[in-house]
Amino acid sequence: MNFKEILLSGNSLPDIDIYDMHAHIGTCKGTSSLDSSCDGIYKSMKNIGIKKTVVSSISAFTADLYSGNDDVVAAAEKYPDEILGYVSVNAHYENGTVDEVKRCLSKGIVGIKIHPDHTSVPINDERMIPLYEYANEKGNIVLVHTYSLGGVCELEKTVAKYPDAKFIFAHSGK
């Protein structure tokens, strides 16, 4: 059996645990998913042998930051051994960065998600500095969408300033 056949059969790879570090609850234009609800993600994980998945909410960036993050908290509470969560941040909200991170981390969320394209807040925006400082102080995971070389270069500068935060560059490979 090859890798694809093993996963599609619902079996895990021998001696390998699979962790999905970037999944979404909900959909938006340009994305598709058979069932991107909390239960749908859990079922998909079981079907293809993923041990743990870290999710964020599409609606946190496209509709309502707080209710979207609450959906992530609820998913992590429903499946605490399988689903972990990222708190999404948006500097356009009055308390949409450090306060929102503290609120969600206190409820068991494990990392932070930044989406400069959906929020129209550049990676190096001065309103993001307190968030980076907090993540650096606490050693938080920060997943950042970086669709372009420019985004990668901006994030590279940010990473150099905050060496104790653990940055994940999403969508930055070829």
mmCIF file of C-alpha atoms in Angstrom:
data_model
loop_
_atom_site.group_PDB
_atom_site.id
_atom_site.type_symbol
_atom_site.label_atom_id
_atom_site.label_comp_id
_atom_site.label_asym_id
_atom_site.label_seq_id
_atom_site.Cartn_x
_atom_site.Cartn_y
_atom_site.Cartn_z
ATOM 1 C CA MET A 1 0.000 0.000 0.000
ATOM 2 C CA ASN A 2 1.312 3.481 -0.823
ATOM 3 C CA PHE A 3 1.015 6.589 1.377
ATOM 4 C CA LYS A 4 -2.216 7.814 -0.248
ATOM 5 C CA GLU A 5 -3.890 4.386 -0.064
ATOM 6 C CA ILE A 6 -2.994 4.015 3.620
ATOM 7 C CA LEU A 7 -4.490 7.410 4.515
ATOM 8 C CA LEU A 8 -7.634 6.941 2.435
ATOM 9 C CA SER A 9 -8.213 3.541 4.027
ATOM 10 C CA GLY A 10 -8.471 5.236 7.431
ATOM 11 C CA ASN A 11 -5.337 3.559 8.733
ATOM 12 C CA SER A 12 -2.495 5.427 10.356
ATOM 13 C CA LEU A 13 1.005 5.227 9.007
ATOM 14 C CA PRO A 14 3.057 2.721 10.986
ATOM 15 C CA ASP A 15 5.012 4.420 13.796
ATOM 16 C CA ILE A 16 4.106 7.910 12.541
ATOM 17 C CA ASP A 17 1.717 10.338 14.203
ATOM 18 C CA ILE A 18 0.218 12.893 11.819
ATOM 19 C CA TYR A 19 -0.519 16.405 13.060
ATOM 20 C CA ASP A 20 -2.340 18.961 10.878
ATOM 21 C CA MET A 21 -1.105 22.382 11.977
ATOM 22 C CA HIS A 22 -3.452 24.454 9.804
ATOM 23 C CA ALA A 23 -7.133 23.647 9.343
ATOM 24 C CA HIS A 24 -10.252 25.818 9.205
ATOM 25 C CA ILE A 25 -13.703 25.677 10.681
ATOM 26 C CA GLY A 26 -16.016 27.239 8.073
ATOM 27 C CA THR A 27 -15.514 28.213 4.453
ATOM 28 C CA CYS A 28 -15.053 31.340 2.394
ATOM 29 C CA LYS A 29 -14.820 32.245 -1.271
ATOM 30 C CA GLY A 30 -12.072 30.266 -2.920
ATOM 31 C CA THR A 31 -12.079 27.399 -0.426
ATOM 32 C CA SER A 32 -13.929 24.144 -0.401
ATOM 33 C CA SER A 33 -14.483 21.425 2.122
ATOM 34 C CA LEU A 34 -16.866 18.526 2.340
ATOM 35 C CA ASP A 35 -17.789 19.391 5.914
ATOM 36 C CA SER A 36 -15.749 22.060 7.664
ATOM 37 C CA SER A 37 -17.785 21.989 10.856
ATOM 38 C CA CYS A 38 -16.172 20.851 14.081
ATOM 39 C CA ASP A 39 -17.765 17.397 13.718
ATOM 40 C CA GLY A 40 -16.838 17.220 10.036
ATOM 41 C CA ILE A 41 -13.198 17.954 10.787
ATOM 42 C CA TYR A 42 -13.184 15.320 13.523
ATOM 43 C CA LYS A 43 -14.693 12.742 11.175
ATOM 44 C CA SER A 44 -12.165 13.554 8.448
ATOM 45 C CA MET A 45 -9.319 13.226 10.948
ATOM 46 C CA LYS A 46 -10.525 9.777 11.938
ATOM 47 C CA ASN A 47 -11.024 8.746 8.302
ATOM 48 C CA ILE A 48 -7.461 9.534 7.257
ATOM 49 C CA GLY A 49 -5.553 8.890 10.477
ATOM 50 C CA ILE A 50 -4.700 12.392 11.697
ATOM 51 C CA LYS A 51 -3.920 12.345 15.426
ATOM 52 C CA LYS A 52 -4.374 16.061 16.153
ATOM 53 C CA THR A 53 -5.480 19.106 14.159
ATOM 54 C CA VAL A 54 -5.074 22.786 15.004
ATOM 55 C CA VAL A 55 -8.026 24.816 13.710
ATOM 56 C CA SER A 56 -8.925 28.446 13.300
ATOM 57 C CA SER A 57 -12.188 30.021 12.262
ATOM 58 C CA ILE A 58 -12.818 31.438 8.811
ATOM 59 C CA SER A 59 -15.635 33.584 10.233
ATOM 60 C CA ALA A 60 -13.250 35.163 12.740
ATOM 61 C CA PHE A 61 -11.660 36.953 9.768
ATOM 62 C CA THR A 62 -14.644 37.303 7.461
ATOM 63 C CA ALA A 63 -17.583 37.999 9.797
ATOM 64 C CA ASP A 64 -17.083 38.339 13.567
ATOM 65 C CA LEU A 65 -13.748 37.903 15.323
ATOM 66 C CA TYR A 66 -15.133 37.049 18.742
ATOM 67 C CA SER A 67 -17.839 34.574 17.735
ATOM 68 C CA GLY A 68 -15.412 32.913 15.319
ATOM 69 C CA ASN A 69 -12.882 32.458 18.104
ATOM 70 C CA ASP A 70 -15.643 31.143 20.359
ATOM 71 C CA ASP A 71 -16.343 28.483 17.705
ATOM 72 C CA VAL A 72 -12.699 27.397 17.913
ATOM 73 C CA VAL A 73 -12.855 27.233 21.718
ATOM 74 C CA ALA A 74 -16.022 25.118 21.467
ATOM 75 C CA ALA A 75 -14.382 22.708 18.983
ATOM 76 C CA ALA A 76 -11.333 22.293 21.229
ATOM 77 C CA GLU A 77 -13.596 21.685 24.232
ATOM 78 C CA LYS A 78 -15.708 19.125 22.352
ATOM 79 C CA TYR A 79 -12.694 17.123 21.117
ATOM 80 C CA PRO A 80 -9.923 18.006 23.597
ATOM 81 C CA ASP A 81 -7.673 15.093 22.659
ATOM 82 C CA GLU A 82 -7.877 15.681 18.907
ATOM 83 C CA ILE A 83 -8.685 19.319 18.079
ATOM 84 C CA LEU A 84 -6.566 22.247 19.238
ATOM 85 C CA GLY A 85 -7.158 25.867 18.358
ATOM 86 C CA TYR A 86 -5.601 29.097 17.169
ATOM 87 C CA VAL A 87 -7.039 32.406 18.317
ATOM 88 C CA SER A 88 -7.449 34.721 15.336
ATOM 89 C CA VAL A 89 -6.490 38.367 15.773
ATOM 90 C CA ASN A 90 -7.524 41.556 14.008
ATOM 91 C CA ALA A 91 -6.104 44.972 14.914
ATOM 92 C CA HIS A 92 -9.212 46.702 13.526
ATOM 93 C CA TYR A 93 -11.107 45.491 16.619
ATOM 94 C CA GLU A 94 -10.597 47.563 19.762
ATOM 95 C CA ASN A 95 -9.519 44.516 21.790
ATOM 96 C CA GLY A 96 -8.676 42.317 18.820
ATOM 97 C CA THR A 97 -5.060 41.487 19.532
ATOM 98 C CA VAL A 98 -3.508 40.932 22.977
ATOM 99 C CA ASP A 99 -6.791 41.051 24.911
ATOM 100 C CA GLU A 100 -8.397 38.527 22.574
ATOM 101 C CA VAL A 101 -5.314 36.300 22.740
ATOM 102 C CA LYS A 102 -5.365 36.331 26.548
ATOM 103 C CA ARG A 103 -9.099 35.590 26.592
ATOM 104 C CA CYS A 104 -8.772 32.576 24.303
ATOM 105 C CA LEU A 105 -5.507 31.215 25.695
ATOM 106 C CA SER A 106 -7.143 31.180 29.126
ATOM 107 C CA LYS A 107 -9.739 28.815 27.624
ATOM 108 C CA GLY A 108 -7.143 26.330 26.342
ATOM 109 C CA ILE A 109 -6.331 27.674 22.887
ATOM 110 C CA VAL A 110 -2.716 26.838 21.972
ATOM 111 C CA GLY A 111 -1.623 29.468 19.446
ATOM 112 C CA ILE A 112 -2.266 32.677 17.558
ATOM 113 C CA LYS A 113 -3.273 33.149 13.918
ATOM 114 C CA ILE A 114 -2.655 36.261 11.832
ATOM 115 C CA HIS A 115 -4.131 36.738 8.363
ATOM 116 C CA PRO A 116 -2.879 40.024 6.869
ATOM 117 C CA ASP A 117 -4.859 39.614 3.631
ATOM 118 C CA HIS A 118 -8.261 39.016 5.237
ATOM 119 C CA THR A 119 -7.792 41.707 7.892
ATOM 120 C CA SER A 120 -5.962 44.260 5.722
ATOM 121 C CA VAL A 121 -3.498 44.708 8.575
ATOM 122 C CA PRO A 122 0.078 44.321 7.320
ATOM 123 C CA ILE A 123 2.447 42.040 9.216
ATOM 124 C CA ASN A 124 4.581 45.011 10.248
ATOM 125 C CA ASP A 125 1.673 47.292 11.240
ATOM 126 C CA GLU A 126 2.497 49.143 14.476
ATOM 127 C CA ARG A 127 -0.782 47.932 16.037
ATOM 128 C CA MET A 128 0.642 44.394 15.895
ATOM 129 C CA ILE A 129 3.741 45.194 17.979
ATOM 130 C CA PRO A 130 2.054 44.562 21.369
ATOM 131 C CA LEU A 131 0.874 41.185 20.063
ATOM 132 C CA TYR A 132 4.371 40.194 18.930
ATOM 133 C CA GLU A 133 5.834 41.382 22.227
ATOM 134 C CA TYR A 134 3.285 39.298 24.148
ATOM 135 C CA ALA A 135 3.884 36.227 21.976
ATOM 136 C CA ASN A 136 7.623 36.643 22.431
ATOM 137 C CA GLU A 137 7.308 36.995 26.217
ATOM 138 C CA LYS A 138 5.104 33.893 26.480
ATOM 139 C CA GLY A 139 6.816 31.822 23.764
ATOM 140 C CA ASN A 140 3.554 31.506 21.829
ATOM 141 C CA ILE A 141 3.053 29.835 18.472
ATOM 142 C CA VAL A 142 2.071 32.408 15.831
ATOM 143 C CA LEU A 143 0.811 31.118 12.479
ATOM 144 C CA VAL A 144 0.926 33.827 9.795
ATOM 145 C CA HIS A 145 -0.473 33.620 6.257
ATOM 146 C CA THR A 146 2.264 34.671 3.832
ATOM 147 C CA TYR A 147 1.039 34.326 0.264
ATOM 148 C CA SER A 148 3.736 36.467 -1.362
ATOM 149 C CA LEU A 149 7.479 36.912 -1.243
ATOM 150 C CA GLY A 150 6.843 40.394 0.172
ATOM 151 C CA GLY A 151 4.867 38.875 3.051
ATOM 152 C CA VAL A 152 7.622 36.371 3.732
ATOM 153 C CA CYS A 153 10.231 39.149 3.758
ATOM 154 C CA GLU A 154 8.149 41.266 6.166
ATOM 155 C CA LEU A 155 7.601 38.297 8.444
ATOM 156 C CA GLU A 156 11.306 37.489 8.334
ATOM 157 C CA LYS A 157 12.025 40.965 9.774
ATOM 158 C CA THR A 158 9.400 40.439 12.476
ATOM 159 C CA VAL A 159 10.742 37.006 13.426
ATOM 160 C CA ALA A 160 14.219 38.487 13.928
ATOM 161 C CA LYS A 161 12.828 40.990 16.459
ATOM 162 C CA TYR A 162 10.901 38.392 18.486
ATOM 163 C CA PRO A 163 13.084 35.280 18.732
ATOM 164 C CA ASP A 164 11.138 33.576 21.526
ATOM 165 C CA ALA A 165 7.823 33.510 19.668
ATOM 166 C CA LYS A 166 7.420 30.414 17.471
ATOM 167 C CA PHE A 167 6.379 31.574 14.008
ATOM 168 C CA ILE A 168 4.850 29.310 11.370
ATOM 169 C CA PHE A 169 4.876 30.653 7.808
ATOM 170 C CA ALA A 170 1.659 29.345 6.224
ATOM 171 C CA HIS A 171 1.423 29.067 2.422
ATOM 172 C CA SER A 172 4.958 30.266 1.832
ATOM 173 C CA GLY A 173 6.490 27.273 0.042
ATOM 174 C CA LYS A 174 6.389 26.224 -3.579
#
